[in-house]
Coordinates of C-alpha atoms in Angstrom, one line a residue:
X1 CA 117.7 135.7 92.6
X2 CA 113.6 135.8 92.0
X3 CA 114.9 132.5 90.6
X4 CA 116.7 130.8 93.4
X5 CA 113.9 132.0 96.3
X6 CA 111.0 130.0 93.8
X7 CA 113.3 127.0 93.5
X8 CA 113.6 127.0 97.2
X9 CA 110.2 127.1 98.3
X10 CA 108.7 124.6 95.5
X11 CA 109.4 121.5 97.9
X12 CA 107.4 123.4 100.4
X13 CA 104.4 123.9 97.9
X14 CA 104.8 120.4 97.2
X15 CA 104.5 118.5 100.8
X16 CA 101.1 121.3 101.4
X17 CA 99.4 119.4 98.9
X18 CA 100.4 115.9 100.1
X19 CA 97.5 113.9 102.2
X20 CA 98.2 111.0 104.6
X21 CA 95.4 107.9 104.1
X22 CA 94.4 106.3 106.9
X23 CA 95.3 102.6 107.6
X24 CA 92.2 101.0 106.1
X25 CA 91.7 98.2 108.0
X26 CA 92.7 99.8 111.6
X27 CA 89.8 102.7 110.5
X28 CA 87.2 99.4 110.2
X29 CA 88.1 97.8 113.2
X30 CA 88.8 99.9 116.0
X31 CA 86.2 102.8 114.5
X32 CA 87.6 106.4 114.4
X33 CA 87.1 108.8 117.4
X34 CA 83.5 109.3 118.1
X35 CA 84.6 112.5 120.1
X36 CA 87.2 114.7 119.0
X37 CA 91.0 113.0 117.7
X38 CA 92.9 110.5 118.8
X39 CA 96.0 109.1 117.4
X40 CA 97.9 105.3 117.7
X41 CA 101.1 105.1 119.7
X42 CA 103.2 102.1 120.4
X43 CA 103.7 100.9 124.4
X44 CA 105.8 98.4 125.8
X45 CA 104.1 94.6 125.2
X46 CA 104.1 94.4 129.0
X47 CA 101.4 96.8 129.6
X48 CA 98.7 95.5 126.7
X49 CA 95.7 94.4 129.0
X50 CA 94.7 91.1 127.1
X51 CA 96.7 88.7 126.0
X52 CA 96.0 85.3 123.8
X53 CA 99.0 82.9 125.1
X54 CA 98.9 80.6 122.4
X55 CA 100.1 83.2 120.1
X56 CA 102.5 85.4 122.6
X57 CA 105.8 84.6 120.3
X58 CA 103.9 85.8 117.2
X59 CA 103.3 89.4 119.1
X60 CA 105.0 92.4 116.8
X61 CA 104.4 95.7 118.7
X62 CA 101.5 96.9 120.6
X63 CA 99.3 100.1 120.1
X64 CA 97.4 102.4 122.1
X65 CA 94.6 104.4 121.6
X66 CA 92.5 107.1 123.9
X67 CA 89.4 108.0 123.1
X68 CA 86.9 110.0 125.1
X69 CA 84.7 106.8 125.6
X70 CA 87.3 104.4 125.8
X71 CA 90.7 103.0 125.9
X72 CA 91.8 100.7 122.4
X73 CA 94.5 98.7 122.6
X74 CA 95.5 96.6 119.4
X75 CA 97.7 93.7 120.0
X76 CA 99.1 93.3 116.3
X77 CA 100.6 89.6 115.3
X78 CA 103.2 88.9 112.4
X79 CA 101.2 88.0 109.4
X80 CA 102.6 85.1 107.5
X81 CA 99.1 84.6 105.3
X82 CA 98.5 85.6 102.0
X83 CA 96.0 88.4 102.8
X84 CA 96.6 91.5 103.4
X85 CA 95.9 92.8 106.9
X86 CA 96.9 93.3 110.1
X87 CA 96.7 90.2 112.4
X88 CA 95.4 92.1 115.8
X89 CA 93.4 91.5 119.3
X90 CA 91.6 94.7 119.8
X91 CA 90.5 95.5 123.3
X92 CA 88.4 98.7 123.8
X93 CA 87.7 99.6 127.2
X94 CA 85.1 101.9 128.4
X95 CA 83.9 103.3 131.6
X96 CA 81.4 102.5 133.2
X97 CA 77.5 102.9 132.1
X98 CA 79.0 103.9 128.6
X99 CA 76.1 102.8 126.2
X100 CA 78.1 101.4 123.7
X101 CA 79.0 98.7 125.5
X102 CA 76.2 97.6 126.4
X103 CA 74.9 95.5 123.2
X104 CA 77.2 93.4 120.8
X105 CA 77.2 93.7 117.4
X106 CA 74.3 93.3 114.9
X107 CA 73.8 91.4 111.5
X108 CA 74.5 94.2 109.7
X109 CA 77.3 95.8 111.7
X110 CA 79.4 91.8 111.8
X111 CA 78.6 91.7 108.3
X112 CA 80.3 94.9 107.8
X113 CA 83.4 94.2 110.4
X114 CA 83.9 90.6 108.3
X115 CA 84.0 92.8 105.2
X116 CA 86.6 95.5 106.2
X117 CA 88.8 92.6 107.4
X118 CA 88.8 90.2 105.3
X119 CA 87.7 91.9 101.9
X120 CA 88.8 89.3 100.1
X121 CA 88.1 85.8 102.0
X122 CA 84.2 84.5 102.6
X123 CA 84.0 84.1 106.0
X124 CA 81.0 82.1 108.0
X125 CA 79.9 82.4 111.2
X126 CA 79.2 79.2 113.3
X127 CA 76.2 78.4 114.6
X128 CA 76.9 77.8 118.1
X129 CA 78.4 80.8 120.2
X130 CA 82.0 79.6 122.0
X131 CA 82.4 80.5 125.8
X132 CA 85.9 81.4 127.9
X133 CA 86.3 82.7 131.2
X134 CA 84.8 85.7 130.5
X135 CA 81.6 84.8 129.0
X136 CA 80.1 83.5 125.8
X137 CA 81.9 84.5 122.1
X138 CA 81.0 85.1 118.5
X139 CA 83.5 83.2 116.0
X140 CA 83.0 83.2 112.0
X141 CA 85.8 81.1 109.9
X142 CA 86.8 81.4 106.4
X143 CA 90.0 80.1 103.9
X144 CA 91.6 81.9 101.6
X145 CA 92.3 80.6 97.6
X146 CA 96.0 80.3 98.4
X147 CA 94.9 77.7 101.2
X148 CA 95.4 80.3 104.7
X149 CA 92.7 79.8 107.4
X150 CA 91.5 82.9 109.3
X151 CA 89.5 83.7 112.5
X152 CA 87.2 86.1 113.6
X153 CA 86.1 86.6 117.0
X154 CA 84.0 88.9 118.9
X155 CA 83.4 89.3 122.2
X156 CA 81.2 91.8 124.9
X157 CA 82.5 91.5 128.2
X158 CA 79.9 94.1 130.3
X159 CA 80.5 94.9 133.7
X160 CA 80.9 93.1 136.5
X161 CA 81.8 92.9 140.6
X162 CA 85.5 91.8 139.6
X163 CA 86.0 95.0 137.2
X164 CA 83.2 97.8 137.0
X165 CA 84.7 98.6 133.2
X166 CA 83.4 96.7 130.0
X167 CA 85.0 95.7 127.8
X168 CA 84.9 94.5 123.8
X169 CA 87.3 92.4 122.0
X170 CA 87.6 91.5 118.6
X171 CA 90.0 88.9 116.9
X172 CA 91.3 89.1 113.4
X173 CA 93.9 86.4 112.5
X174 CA 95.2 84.5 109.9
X175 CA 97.3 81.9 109.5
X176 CA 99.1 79.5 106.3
X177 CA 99.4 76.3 109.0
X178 CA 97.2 76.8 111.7
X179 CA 94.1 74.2 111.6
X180 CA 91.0 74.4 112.0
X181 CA 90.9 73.7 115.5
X182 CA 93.6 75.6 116.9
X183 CA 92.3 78.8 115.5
X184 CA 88.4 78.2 117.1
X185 CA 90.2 77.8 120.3
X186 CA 92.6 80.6 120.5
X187 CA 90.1 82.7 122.4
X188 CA 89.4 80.0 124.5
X189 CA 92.5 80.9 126.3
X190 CA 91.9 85.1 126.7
X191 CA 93.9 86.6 130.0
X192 CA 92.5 90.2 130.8
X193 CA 94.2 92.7 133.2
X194 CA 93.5 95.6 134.9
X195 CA 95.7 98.1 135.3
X196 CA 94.6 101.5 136.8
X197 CA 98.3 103.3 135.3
X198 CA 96.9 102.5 132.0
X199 CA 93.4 102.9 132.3
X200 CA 93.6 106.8 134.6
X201 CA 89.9 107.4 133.5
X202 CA 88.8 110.4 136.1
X203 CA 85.1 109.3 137.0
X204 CA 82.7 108.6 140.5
X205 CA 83.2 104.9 141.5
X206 CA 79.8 103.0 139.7
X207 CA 76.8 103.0 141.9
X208 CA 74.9 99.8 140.2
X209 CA 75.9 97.3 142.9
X210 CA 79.6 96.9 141.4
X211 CA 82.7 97.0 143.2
X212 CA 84.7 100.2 143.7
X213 CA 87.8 100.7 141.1
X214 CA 90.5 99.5 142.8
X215 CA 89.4 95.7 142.1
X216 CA 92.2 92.8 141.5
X217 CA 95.2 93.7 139.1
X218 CA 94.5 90.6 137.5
X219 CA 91.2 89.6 135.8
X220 CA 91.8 86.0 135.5
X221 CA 89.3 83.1 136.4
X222 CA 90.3 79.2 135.7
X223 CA 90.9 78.7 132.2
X224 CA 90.6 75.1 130.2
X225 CA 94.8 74.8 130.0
X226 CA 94.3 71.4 128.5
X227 CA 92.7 73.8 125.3
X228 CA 95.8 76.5 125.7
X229 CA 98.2 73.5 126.2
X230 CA 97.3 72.3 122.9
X231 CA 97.0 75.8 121.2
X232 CA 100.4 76.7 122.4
X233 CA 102.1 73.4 121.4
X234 CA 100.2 74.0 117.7
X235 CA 101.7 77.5 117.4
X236 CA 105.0 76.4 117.9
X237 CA 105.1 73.3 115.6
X238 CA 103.6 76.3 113.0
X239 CA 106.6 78.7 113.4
X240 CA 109.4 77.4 111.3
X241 CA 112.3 79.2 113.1
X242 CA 113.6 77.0 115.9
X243 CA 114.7 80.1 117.9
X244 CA 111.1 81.1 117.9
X245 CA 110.7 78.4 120.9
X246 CA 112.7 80.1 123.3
X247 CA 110.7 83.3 124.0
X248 CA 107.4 81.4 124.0
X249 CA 108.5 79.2 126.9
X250 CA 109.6 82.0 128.8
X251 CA 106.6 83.9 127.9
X252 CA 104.7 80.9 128.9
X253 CA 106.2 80.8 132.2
X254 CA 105.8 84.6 132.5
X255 CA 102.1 84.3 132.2
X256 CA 101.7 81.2 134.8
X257 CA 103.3 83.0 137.4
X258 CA 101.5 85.6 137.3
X259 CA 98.3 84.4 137.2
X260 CA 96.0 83.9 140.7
X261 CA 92.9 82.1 140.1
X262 CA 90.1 84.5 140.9
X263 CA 86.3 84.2 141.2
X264 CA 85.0 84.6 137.6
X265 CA 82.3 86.9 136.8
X266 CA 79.1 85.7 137.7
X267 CA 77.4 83.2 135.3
X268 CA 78.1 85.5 131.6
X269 CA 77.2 82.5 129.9
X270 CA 73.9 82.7 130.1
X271 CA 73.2 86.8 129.3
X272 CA 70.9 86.2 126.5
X273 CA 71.2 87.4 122.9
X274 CA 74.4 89.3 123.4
X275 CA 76.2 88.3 120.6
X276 CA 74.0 88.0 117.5
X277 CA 74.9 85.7 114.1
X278 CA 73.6 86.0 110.5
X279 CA 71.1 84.1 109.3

Protein backbone atom coordinates (compact mmCIF):
# COMPACT_ATOMS: atom_id res chain seq x y z
CA UNK A 1 0.00 0.00 0.00
CA UNK A 2 3.30 2.30 1.21
CA UNK A 3 3.90 1.18 -2.38
CA UNK A 4 0.97 2.31 -4.41
CA UNK A 5 0.60 5.99 -2.35
CA UNK A 6 4.66 6.61 -3.70
CA UNK A 7 3.83 5.50 -7.18
CA UNK A 8 0.96 7.95 -7.08
CA UNK A 9 2.53 10.99 -6.07
CA UNK A 10 5.94 10.57 -8.22
CA UNK A 11 4.22 12.38 -11.22
CA UNK A 12 3.55 15.10 -8.79
CA UNK A 13 7.33 15.33 -7.60
CA UNK A 14 8.11 15.27 -11.09
CA UNK A 15 6.08 18.39 -12.68
CA UNK A 16 7.49 20.52 -9.09
CA UNK A 17 10.82 20.33 -10.55
CA UNK A 18 9.77 21.27 -14.13
CA UNK A 19 10.67 25.11 -15.27
CA UNK A 20 8.91 26.99 -18.15
CA UNK A 21 11.64 29.18 -20.34
CA UNK A 22 10.63 32.15 -21.55
CA UNK A 23 10.17 32.87 -25.34
CA UNK A 24 13.56 34.19 -26.11
CA UNK A 25 13.02 36.52 -28.56
CA UNK A 26 9.50 38.09 -27.15
CA UNK A 27 11.88 38.57 -23.64
CA UNK A 28 14.31 40.85 -26.16
CA UNK A 29 11.85 42.73 -27.82
CA UNK A 30 9.10 43.72 -25.89
CA UNK A 31 11.42 43.83 -22.41
CA UNK A 32 10.05 42.09 -19.36
CA UNK A 33 7.94 43.98 -16.77
CA UNK A 34 9.75 46.82 -15.27
CA UNK A 35 7.12 46.74 -12.43
CA UNK A 36 5.75 43.72 -11.08
CA UNK A 37 4.31 40.61 -13.76
CA UNK A 38 2.63 40.69 -16.54
CA UNK A 39 1.67 37.93 -18.81
CA UNK A 40 0.73 37.65 -22.96
CA UNK A 41 -2.87 36.99 -23.86
CA UNK A 42 -4.34 36.73 -27.35
CA UNK A 43 -7.24 39.43 -28.41
CA UNK A 44 -9.35 39.59 -31.36
CA UNK A 45 -7.19 41.08 -34.56
CA UNK A 46 -9.76 43.82 -34.62
CA UNK A 47 -8.73 45.54 -31.52
CA UNK A 48 -4.67 45.62 -32.24
CA UNK A 49 -3.99 49.46 -32.39
CA UNK A 50 -1.47 49.54 -35.38
CA UNK A 51 -1.69 47.93 -38.24
CA UNK A 52 0.90 47.56 -41.43
CA UNK A 53 -1.72 47.05 -44.56
CA UNK A 54 0.65 45.71 -46.84
CA UNK A 55 1.03 42.69 -44.75
CA UNK A 56 -2.79 42.33 -43.19
CA UNK A 57 -3.28 38.65 -44.87
CA UNK A 58 0.04 37.43 -43.35
CA UNK A 59 -1.47 38.39 -39.61
CA UNK A 60 -1.46 35.09 -37.32
CA UNK A 61 -2.87 36.07 -33.84
CA UNK A 62 -2.46 39.14 -31.88
CA UNK A 63 -1.07 39.56 -28.23
CA UNK A 64 -1.56 41.74 -25.43
CA UNK A 65 0.48 42.83 -22.76
CA UNK A 66 -0.18 45.31 -19.53
CA UNK A 67 2.33 46.64 -17.93
CA UNK A 68 2.42 49.28 -15.24
CA UNK A 69 4.06 51.86 -17.72
CA UNK A 70 2.48 50.75 -20.72
CA UNK A 71 0.30 48.84 -22.87
CA UNK A 72 2.34 46.12 -25.55
CA UNK A 73 0.68 44.87 -28.20
CA UNK A 74 2.54 42.36 -30.67
CA UNK A 75 1.08 41.92 -34.01
CA UNK A 76 2.81 38.40 -34.88
CA UNK A 77 3.10 37.55 -38.94
CA UNK A 78 3.42 33.85 -40.39
CA UNK A 79 7.09 33.32 -40.91
CA UNK A 80 7.88 31.65 -44.12
CA UNK A 81 11.89 32.57 -43.77
CA UNK A 82 14.48 30.42 -42.76
CA UNK A 83 15.22 32.11 -39.37
CA UNK A 84 13.93 31.49 -36.55
CA UNK A 85 11.72 34.03 -34.93
CA UNK A 86 8.65 35.56 -34.56
CA UNK A 87 7.67 38.03 -37.40
CA UNK A 88 5.91 40.87 -35.12
CA UNK A 89 4.95 44.82 -35.01
CA UNK A 90 5.30 45.65 -31.46
CA UNK A 91 3.42 48.75 -30.16
CA UNK A 92 4.03 49.83 -26.58
CA UNK A 93 1.95 52.50 -25.38
CA UNK A 94 2.57 54.63 -22.44
CA UNK A 95 0.94 57.36 -20.61
CA UNK A 96 1.67 60.36 -20.67
CA UNK A 97 5.00 62.09 -19.27
CA UNK A 98 6.34 58.35 -18.90
CA UNK A 99 10.17 58.93 -19.24
CA UNK A 100 10.80 56.14 -21.21
CA UNK A 101 9.31 57.31 -23.96
CA UNK A 102 10.80 60.07 -24.31
CA UNK A 103 14.30 59.17 -26.05
CA UNK A 104 14.70 56.41 -28.84
CA UNK A 105 17.07 53.87 -28.66
CA UNK A 106 20.96 54.18 -28.39
CA UNK A 107 23.98 52.54 -30.28
CA UNK A 108 24.34 50.19 -27.83
CA UNK A 109 20.77 49.37 -26.97
CA UNK A 110 19.80 48.93 -31.34
CA UNK A 111 22.85 46.90 -31.35
CA UNK A 112 21.52 44.72 -28.77
CA UNK A 113 17.70 44.67 -30.14
CA UNK A 114 19.37 43.68 -33.81
CA UNK A 115 21.20 40.93 -31.91
CA UNK A 116 18.24 39.30 -29.94
CA UNK A 117 16.30 39.21 -33.23
CA UNK A 118 18.18 38.28 -35.69
CA UNK A 119 21.04 36.28 -33.89
CA UNK A 120 22.05 34.84 -36.77
CA UNK A 121 21.69 37.35 -39.84
CA UNK A 122 24.15 40.69 -40.05
CA UNK A 123 21.95 43.34 -40.25
CA UNK A 124 22.93 47.18 -41.27
CA UNK A 125 21.39 50.13 -40.52
CA UNK A 126 20.87 52.85 -43.34
CA UNK A 127 22.16 55.87 -43.30
CA UNK A 128 19.30 58.05 -43.89
CA UNK A 129 16.35 57.85 -41.35
CA UNK A 130 12.73 56.97 -43.33
CA UNK A 131 9.66 59.25 -42.41
CA UNK A 132 5.57 58.09 -42.34
CA UNK A 133 2.76 59.91 -41.11
CA UNK A 134 3.82 59.76 -37.81
CA UNK A 135 7.21 61.09 -37.90
CA UNK A 136 10.72 60.10 -38.97
CA UNK A 137 11.97 56.08 -38.54
CA UNK A 138 15.05 54.04 -37.96
CA UNK A 139 15.39 50.93 -40.56
CA UNK A 140 18.58 48.46 -40.59
CA UNK A 141 18.39 45.55 -43.38
CA UNK A 142 20.16 42.34 -43.57
CA UNK A 143 19.87 38.67 -45.75
CA UNK A 144 20.13 35.58 -44.57
CA UNK A 145 22.74 32.58 -46.13
CA UNK A 146 19.62 30.74 -47.43
CA UNK A 147 18.82 34.03 -49.43
CA UNK A 148 15.63 35.55 -46.92
CA UNK A 149 15.62 39.43 -46.61
CA UNK A 150 14.59 40.91 -43.19
CA UNK A 151 13.67 44.33 -41.78
CA UNK A 152 14.05 46.19 -38.83
CA UNK A 153 12.38 49.19 -37.94
CA UNK A 154 12.14 51.44 -35.04
CA UNK A 155 10.11 54.10 -34.34
CA UNK A 156 9.36 56.96 -31.26
CA UNK A 157 6.17 58.46 -31.75
CA UNK A 158 6.06 61.09 -28.46
CA UNK A 159 3.06 62.95 -27.73
CA UNK A 160 1.10 65.05 -29.40
CA UNK A 161 -2.34 67.39 -29.68
CA UNK A 162 -4.02 64.41 -31.77
CA UNK A 163 -3.21 61.73 -28.86
CA UNK A 164 -1.53 62.89 -25.48
CA UNK A 165 0.01 58.95 -25.29
CA UNK A 166 3.43 57.93 -26.88
CA UNK A 167 4.02 55.54 -28.40
CA UNK A 168 7.11 53.10 -29.67
CA UNK A 169 7.05 50.68 -32.43
CA UNK A 170 9.41 48.29 -33.53
CA UNK A 171 9.35 45.98 -36.70
CA UNK A 172 10.85 42.56 -37.01
CA UNK A 173 10.15 40.79 -40.39
CA UNK A 174 11.39 38.48 -42.64
CA UNK A 175 10.64 37.37 -45.68
CA UNK A 176 12.04 34.36 -48.66
CA UNK A 177 10.49 36.78 -51.65
CA UNK A 178 9.98 40.03 -50.51
CA UNK A 179 12.62 42.63 -52.17
CA UNK A 180 14.46 44.97 -51.12
CA UNK A 181 12.13 47.62 -51.71
CA UNK A 182 8.93 46.42 -50.47
CA UNK A 183 10.30 45.59 -47.08
CA UNK A 184 12.00 49.53 -46.61
CA UNK A 185 8.54 50.64 -47.35
CA UNK A 186 6.33 48.52 -45.20
CA UNK A 187 6.39 51.16 -42.43
CA UNK A 188 5.81 53.69 -44.81
CA UNK A 189 2.25 52.64 -44.67
CA UNK A 190 1.68 52.46 -40.50
CA UNK A 191 -2.21 53.07 -39.39
CA UNK A 192 -2.36 53.83 -35.56
CA UNK A 193 -5.67 53.88 -33.42
CA UNK A 194 -6.85 54.83 -30.37
CA UNK A 195 -9.01 53.19 -28.52
CA UNK A 196 -9.91 54.20 -24.92
CA UNK A 197 -11.60 50.26 -24.26
CA UNK A 198 -8.20 49.03 -24.77
CA UNK A 199 -6.04 51.57 -23.48
CA UNK A 200 -8.46 52.17 -19.69
CA UNK A 201 -5.20 53.77 -18.09
CA UNK A 202 -6.75 55.71 -14.85
CA UNK A 203 -4.66 59.10 -14.90
CA UNK A 204 -5.38 63.25 -14.78
CA UNK A 205 -5.87 64.48 -18.48
CA UNK A 206 -1.91 65.89 -19.49
CA UNK A 207 -1.43 69.44 -18.53
CA UNK A 208 1.60 70.20 -21.21
CA UNK A 209 -0.59 72.07 -23.72
CA UNK A 210 -2.01 68.62 -25.20
CA UNK A 211 -5.44 67.69 -25.81
CA UNK A 212 -7.66 66.04 -23.28
CA UNK A 213 -8.09 61.95 -23.68
CA UNK A 214 -10.96 61.70 -25.51
CA UNK A 215 -9.12 62.73 -28.95
CA UNK A 216 -10.16 60.99 -32.51
CA UNK A 217 -10.65 57.13 -32.49
CA UNK A 218 -8.55 57.15 -35.41
CA UNK A 219 -4.96 58.38 -35.50
CA UNK A 220 -4.54 58.52 -39.15
CA UNK A 221 -3.00 61.46 -41.29
CA UNK A 222 -2.55 61.14 -45.33
CA UNK A 223 -0.44 58.36 -46.17
CA UNK A 224 1.69 57.92 -49.62
CA UNK A 225 -1.02 55.08 -51.00
CA UNK A 226 0.89 55.07 -54.19
CA UNK A 227 3.97 53.33 -51.65
CA UNK A 228 1.06 51.00 -49.83
CA UNK A 229 -0.43 50.32 -53.34
CA UNK A 230 2.70 48.92 -54.40
CA UNK A 231 3.53 47.07 -50.98
CA UNK A 232 0.20 45.52 -50.99
CA UNK A 233 0.30 44.37 -54.63
CA UNK A 234 4.11 42.87 -53.78
CA UNK A 235 2.72 40.89 -50.76
CA UNK A 236 0.27 39.26 -52.63
CA UNK A 237 2.34 38.23 -55.81
CA UNK A 238 4.71 36.73 -52.65
CA UNK A 239 2.00 34.50 -51.02
CA UNK A 240 1.68 31.45 -53.16
CA UNK A 241 -1.80 30.40 -52.12
CA UNK A 242 -4.41 31.94 -54.45
CA UNK A 243 -7.01 31.92 -51.66
CA UNK A 244 -4.65 34.15 -49.75
CA UNK A 245 -6.08 37.10 -52.10
CA UNK A 246 -9.49 37.10 -50.88
CA UNK A 247 -9.07 38.31 -47.26
CA UNK A 248 -6.53 40.87 -48.19
CA UNK A 249 -8.91 42.65 -50.52
CA UNK A 250 -11.48 42.73 -48.04
CA UNK A 251 -9.09 43.60 -45.45
CA UNK A 252 -8.04 46.27 -47.82
CA UNK A 253 -11.31 47.62 -48.14
CA UNK A 254 -11.94 47.29 -44.36
CA UNK A 255 -9.09 49.56 -43.65
CA UNK A 256 -10.14 52.38 -46.43
CA UNK A 257 -13.41 52.75 -45.03
CA UNK A 258 -12.50 53.31 -42.04
CA UNK A 259 -9.98 55.72 -42.36
CA UNK A 260 -10.82 59.87 -42.04
CA UNK A 261 -7.98 61.87 -43.01
CA UNK A 262 -6.95 63.85 -39.94
CA UNK A 263 -4.56 66.67 -39.25
CA UNK A 264 -1.16 64.87 -38.66
CA UNK A 265 0.94 65.68 -35.76
CA UNK A 266 2.70 68.74 -36.05
CA UNK A 267 5.93 68.66 -38.05
CA UNK A 268 7.76 65.13 -36.24
CA UNK A 269 9.96 65.17 -38.92
CA UNK A 270 12.15 67.45 -37.84
CA UNK A 271 12.53 66.56 -33.80
CA UNK A 272 16.17 66.19 -33.91
CA UNK A 273 18.34 63.18 -32.96
CA UNK A 274 15.46 60.91 -31.90
CA UNK A 275 16.34 58.05 -33.49
CA UNK A 276 20.15 57.36 -33.28
CA UNK A 277 22.30 54.83 -35.93
CA UNK A 278 25.65 53.13 -35.51
CA UNK A 279 28.51 54.36 -36.68
Amino acid sequence: MKFLSNLLLLPLMLASGCTVADDPFLTASTGKPKYGQASAHEIPQAMALASIPALAAKVASTRETEKDDALVQRVLYRNGSDIAGENALTLETGKPGNIRFRHGPTVAQLARELRAAFPDVVMQPLPANRANAYGPYGLAMGRSSGGSRCVFAWQLIPANAQDPKPHILRLRYCDPQMNETVLSSLMDGLILRQSAAAVSYSYAPPVNGYASAQSSPMIQAPMNQAAINQAQVAAQDADAAPEQLKPKLAIKHRVIAAAKPATPPAKQVATGPIIPLPD
